[in-house]
Amino acid sequence: MELSSPAKINLWLRILGRRPDGFHEVETRLCKIGIADTVSLELLGTGNSVALTCNVPGIPLDESNLAIKALRAFEQRAGKTHSWRIHLEKRIPSGAGLGGGSSNAAAILRAANELAGQPLELGTLLEIAGSIGADVPCFLLDTPAADGTGRGEQVTPAEFPWKLPLVLIKPAFPIPTPWAYKQWKDSQELPGVLYAPQICPWGEMVNGLERPVFEKYRLLAALKTWLLEQKGVQAALMSGSGSTMFAITRTGAESAALAEAAQQWCGETAWVRATETLV
Ligand SMILES: C[C@@](CO)(OP(=O)(O)O)[C@H](O)COP(=O)(O)OP(=O)(O)OC[C@H]1O[C@@H](n2ccc(N)nc2=O)[C@H](O)[C@@H]1O
Ligand SMILES: Nc1ncnc2c1ncn2[C@@H]1O[C@H](COP(=O)(O)OP(=O)(O)O)[C@@H](O)[C@H]1O
């Protein structure tokens, strides 16, 4: 069984505070976008082995892969093991704040449940998803957008009728999510950079993780400032914990032109794509 496993951006990510368990209380709006991995899952028969392959080097192929974690958690809850084969065709860069691994985990939960004859209900799948990672449950919802509260794992579908043209820019370096949250409390704003909410028809775009991330990765702060000066840009923000920055333009032609200019600005090692939010 083959499933599309889309990336997300966070249109806003408000951090309300650090919790006693070390996680942070957040309010976020996740939107699925037109960049996706393809996840293939095959049920081989009896046993308990998982063979994982992937088209790109550098993705872990052992039990630390979120796709395998999802499969193991599914089998534990369903109370039955099988032998499986997974292939990940990755197009979403990792350590990018685009939720690639989380999306793969959700696709595996859906596919495994389907292939095993639907032993688990959506509520149970959402619970398992939340135990794998804060971003996983939103990818189990059918809607193109969702709101997350708590760690981000308490999700509700969100109305989002806008098909927004986007440019995504990920410099060559990744950013580990735990590091970004850890720096949040004691971080400072850089002068001359816009951190304030950008008021848009779909809501107030802001990302509380820009403060800690920009302090170390000055290039991203400079990139945000540059994006906000470009023709047709309605808003620019970091997605999740980075390192992807995204800009929303008014038209697809503007996002195509901006993608070209951004590639030149960042150099050829950056990953740059023009796409749009899913509706
Ligand atoms: C920042 C966001 C925004 O959507 O996405 P990414 O940048 O990772 O894509 C999420 O909050 C990330 O979600 P996810 O990547 O699933 O994180 P998890 O695996 O649950 O957590 C990784 C680590 O980040 C920290 N963490 C995560 C979520 C949260 N609300 N508070 C935290 O402090 C914790 O240190 C945790 O151990
Ligand atoms: N299926 C997967 N796809 C991508 N990365 C994965 C996967 N499973 C585990 N990882 C690990 O998770 C880390 C974060 O990856 P990812 O979820 O793509 O980024 P982010 O949390 O920034 O959106 C990577 O460093 C990678 O080694």
mmCIF file of N, CA and C in Angstrom, residues 204-255:
data_model
loop_
_atom_site.group_PDB
_atom_site.id
_atom_site.type_symbol
_atom_site.label_atom_id
_atom_site.label_comp_id
_atom_site.label_asym_id
_atom_site.label_seq_id
_atom_site.Cartn_x
_atom_site.Cartn_y
_atom_site.Cartn_z
ATOM 1 N N GLU A 204 -2.895 35.570 12.800
ATOM 2 C CA GLU A 204 -1.682 36.320 13.146
ATOM 3 C C GLU A 204 -0.479 35.394 13.093
ATOM 4 N N MET A 205 0.372 35.632 12.109
ATOM 5 C CA MET A 205 1.504 34.725 11.900
ATOM 6 C C MET A 205 2.678 35.106 12.798
ATOM 7 N N VAL A 206 3.090 34.156 13.629
ATOM 8 C CA VAL A 206 4.159 34.400 14.591
ATOM 9 C C VAL A 206 4.774 33.053 14.948
ATOM 10 N N ASN A 207 6.056 33.041 15.291
ATOM 11 C CA ASN A 207 6.697 31.784 15.698
ATOM 12 C C ASN A 207 7.640 32.052 16.872
ATOM 13 N N GLY A 208 7.257 31.574 18.057
ATOM 14 C CA GLY A 208 8.044 31.799 19.275
ATOM 15 C C GLY A 208 9.431 31.173 19.243
ATOM 16 N N LEU A 209 9.661 30.231 18.327
ATOM 17 C CA LEU A 209 10.990 29.606 18.251
ATOM 18 C C LEU A 209 11.963 30.412 17.394
ATOM 19 N N GLU A 210 11.459 31.469 16.711
ATOM 20 C CA GLU A 210 12.401 32.300 15.940
ATOM 21 C C GLU A 210 13.423 32.960 16.866
ATOM 22 N N ARG A 211 12.987 33.369 18.040
ATOM 23 C CA ARG A 211 13.888 34.093 18.962
ATOM 24 C C ARG A 211 15.135 33.258 19.282
ATOM 25 N N PRO A 212 14.978 32.018 19.813
ATOM 26 C CA PRO A 212 16.185 31.226 20.091
ATOM 27 C C PRO A 212 16.957 30.807 18.840
ATOM 28 N N VAL A 213 16.250 30.491 17.783
ATOM 29 C CA VAL A 213 16.932 29.981 16.579
ATOM 30 C C VAL A 213 17.710 31.105 15.879
ATOM 31 N N PHE A 214 17.100 32.287 15.752
ATOM 32 C CA PHE A 214 17.777 33.398 15.058
ATOM 33 C C PHE A 214 19.036 33.842 15.813
ATOM 34 N N GLU A 215 19.005 33.696 17.166
ATOM 35 C CA GLU A 215 20.171 34.114 17.953
ATOM 36 C C GLU A 215 21.422 33.357 17.508
ATOM 37 N N LYS A 216 21.268 32.069 17.224
ATOM 38 C CA LYS A 216 22.431 31.277 16.782
ATOM 39 C C LYS A 216 22.598 31.296 15.259
ATOM 40 N N TYR A 217 21.485 31.194 14.540
ATOM 41 C CA TYR A 217 21.548 31.098 13.070
ATOM 42 C C TYR A 217 21.157 32.449 12.462
ATOM 43 N N ARG A 218 22.113 33.394 12.451
ATOM 44 C CA ARG A 218 21.843 34.768 12.007
ATOM 45 C C ARG A 218 21.398 34.820 10.556
ATOM 46 N N LEU A 219 21.854 33.844 9.764
ATOM 47 C CA LEU A 219 21.461 33.798 8.352
ATOM 48 C C LEU A 219 19.935 33.750 8.212
ATOM 49 N N LEU A 220 19.272 33.010 9.125
ATOM 50 C CA LEU A 220 17.812 32.870 9.025
ATOM 51 C C LEU A 220 17.116 34.192 9.332
ATOM 52 N N ALA A 221 17.675 34.949 10.298
ATOM 53 C CA ALA A 221 17.113 36.273 10.615
ATOM 54 C C ALA A 221 17.270 37.191 9.404
ATOM 55 N N ALA A 222 18.440 37.151 8.790
ATOM 56 C CA ALA A 222 18.694 37.995 7.614
ATOM 57 C C ALA A 222 17.792 37.571 6.454
ATOM 58 N N LEU A 223 17.574 36.270 6.327
ATOM 59 C CA LEU A 223 16.716 35.762 5.254
ATOM 60 C C LEU A 223 15.275 36.227 5.444
ATOM 61 N N LYS A 224 14.796 36.229 6.697
ATOM 62 C CA LYS A 224 13.432 36.700 6.952
ATOM 63 C C LYS A 224 13.302 38.172 6.545
ATOM 64 N N THR A 225 14.271 38.985 6.954
ATOM 65 C CA THR A 225 14.237 40.414 6.624
ATOM 66 C C THR A 225 14.246 40.605 5.114
ATOM 67 N N TRP A 226 15.096 39.830 4.436
ATOM 68 C CA TRP A 226 15.175 39.929 2.971
ATOM 69 C C TRP A 226 13.841 39.520 2.324
ATOM 70 N N LEU A 227 13.268 38.417 2.810
ATOM 71 C CA LEU A 227 11.997 37.939 2.228
ATOM 72 C C LEU A 227 10.900 38.999 2.349
ATOM 73 N N LEU A 228 10.847 39.639 3.517
ATOM 74 C CA LEU A 228 9.780 40.626 3.748
ATOM 75 C C LEU A 228 9.914 41.854 2.843
ATOM 76 N N GLU A 229 11.105 42.043 2.266
ATOM 77 C CA GLU A 229 11.327 43.185 1.353
ATOM 78 C C GLU A 229 11.004 42.840 -0.103
ATOM 79 N N GLN A 230 10.752 41.556 -0.394
ATOM 80 C CA GLN A 230 10.604 41.147 -1.790
ATOM 81 C C GLN A 230 9.180 41.377 -2.310
ATOM 82 N N LYS A 231 9.096 41.571 -3.629
ATOM 83 C CA LYS A 231 7.827 41.892 -4.292
ATOM 84 C C LYS A 231 6.786 40.788 -4.085
ATOM 85 N N GLY A 232 5.587 41.197 -3.677
ATOM 86 C CA GLY A 232 4.474 40.259 -3.579
ATOM 87 C C GLY A 232 4.430 39.454 -2.284
ATOM 88 N N VAL A 233 5.422 39.624 -1.405
ATOM 89 C CA VAL A 233 5.448 38.818 -0.170
ATOM 90 C C VAL A 233 4.440 39.377 0.843
ATOM 91 N N GLN A 234 3.504 38.516 1.255
ATOM 92 C CA GLN A 234 2.491 38.937 2.227
ATOM 93 C C GLN A 234 2.953 38.695 3.652
ATOM 94 N N ALA A 235 3.772 37.636 3.852
ATOM 95 C CA ALA A 235 4.253 37.298 5.181
ATOM 96 C C ALA A 235 5.437 36.355 5.027
ATOM 97 N N ALA A 236 6.333 36.363 6.007
ATOM 98 C CA ALA A 236 7.473 35.433 6.000
ATOM 99 C C ALA A 236 7.730 34.991 7.429
ATOM 100 N N LEU A 237 8.025 33.692 7.597
ATOM 101 C CA LEU A 237 8.146 33.118 8.942
ATOM 102 C C LEU A 237 9.011 31.870 8.884
ATOM 103 N N MET A 238 9.555 31.488 10.034
ATOM 104 C CA MET A 238 10.219 30.181 10.137
ATOM 105 C C MET A 238 9.134 29.129 10.366
ATOM 106 N N SER A 239 9.309 27.945 9.801
ATOM 107 C CA SER A 239 8.366 26.855 10.056
ATOM 108 C C SER A 239 8.865 26.007 11.237
ATOM 109 N N GLY A 240 8.031 25.828 12.246
ATOM 110 C CA GLY A 240 8.394 24.993 13.399
ATOM 111 C C GLY A 240 9.715 25.430 14.001
ATOM 112 N N SER A 241 10.608 24.459 14.202
ATOM 113 C CA SER A 241 11.908 24.777 14.804
ATOM 114 C C SER A 241 12.974 25.047 13.739
ATOM 115 N N GLY A 242 12.541 25.233 12.467
ATOM 116 C CA GLY A 242 13.481 25.516 11.386
ATOM 117 C C GLY A 242 14.210 24.241 10.960
ATOM 118 N N SER A 243 15.111 24.364 10.017
ATOM 119 C CA SER A 243 15.663 25.592 9.485
ATOM 120 C C SER A 243 14.941 26.139 8.242
ATOM 121 N N THR A 244 13.739 25.644 7.919
ATOM 122 C CA THR A 244 13.038 26.182 6.752
ATOM 123 C C THR A 244 12.383 27.521 7.072
ATOM 124 N N MET A 245 12.615 28.494 6.191
ATOM 125 C CA MET A 245 11.874 29.755 6.223
ATOM 126 C C MET A 245 10.875 29.679 5.078
ATOM 127 N N PHE A 246 9.689 30.260 5.276
ATOM 128 C CA PHE A 246 8.749 30.290 4.156
ATOM 129 C C PHE A 246 8.183 31.690 3.978
ATOM 130 N N ALA A 247 7.820 31.985 2.729
ATOM 131 C CA ALA A 247 7.175 33.254 2.418
ATOM 132 C C ALA A 247 5.873 32.947 1.701
ATOM 133 N N ILE A 248 4.854 33.720 2.008
ATOM 134 C CA ILE A 248 3.563 33.603 1.318
ATOM 135 C C ILE A 248 3.461 34.762 0.336
ATOM 136 N N THR A 249 3.226 34.440 -0.920
ATOM 137 C CA THR A 249 3.096 35.487 -1.944
ATOM 138 C C THR A 249 1.626 35.595 -2.350
ATOM 139 N N ARG A 250 1.336 36.522 -3.278
ATOM 140 C CA ARG A 250 -0.070 36.679 -3.702
ATOM 141 C C ARG A 250 -0.417 35.725 -4.827
ATOM 142 N N THR A 251 0.562 35.414 -5.692
ATOM 143 C CA THR A 251 0.277 34.575 -6.862
ATOM 144 C C THR A 251 1.358 33.510 -7.047
ATOM 145 N N GLY A 252 1.017 32.492 -7.824
ATOM 146 C CA GLY A 252 1.974 31.440 -8.145
ATOM 147 C C GLY A 252 3.154 31.979 -8.950
ATOM 148 N N ALA A 253 2.879 32.968 -9.831
ATOM 149 C CA ALA A 253 3.969 33.556 -10.631
ATOM 150 C C ALA A 253 4.956 34.256 -9.699
ATOM 151 N N GLU A 254 4.432 34.935 -8.674
ATOM 152 C CA GLU A 254 5.324 35.614 -7.719
ATOM 153 C C GLU A 254 6.146 34.616 -6.916
ATOM 154 N N SER A 255 5.544 33.497 -6.534
ATOM 155 C CA SER A 255 6.324 32.522 -5.757
ATOM 156 C C SER A 255 7.395 31.865 -6.627
#
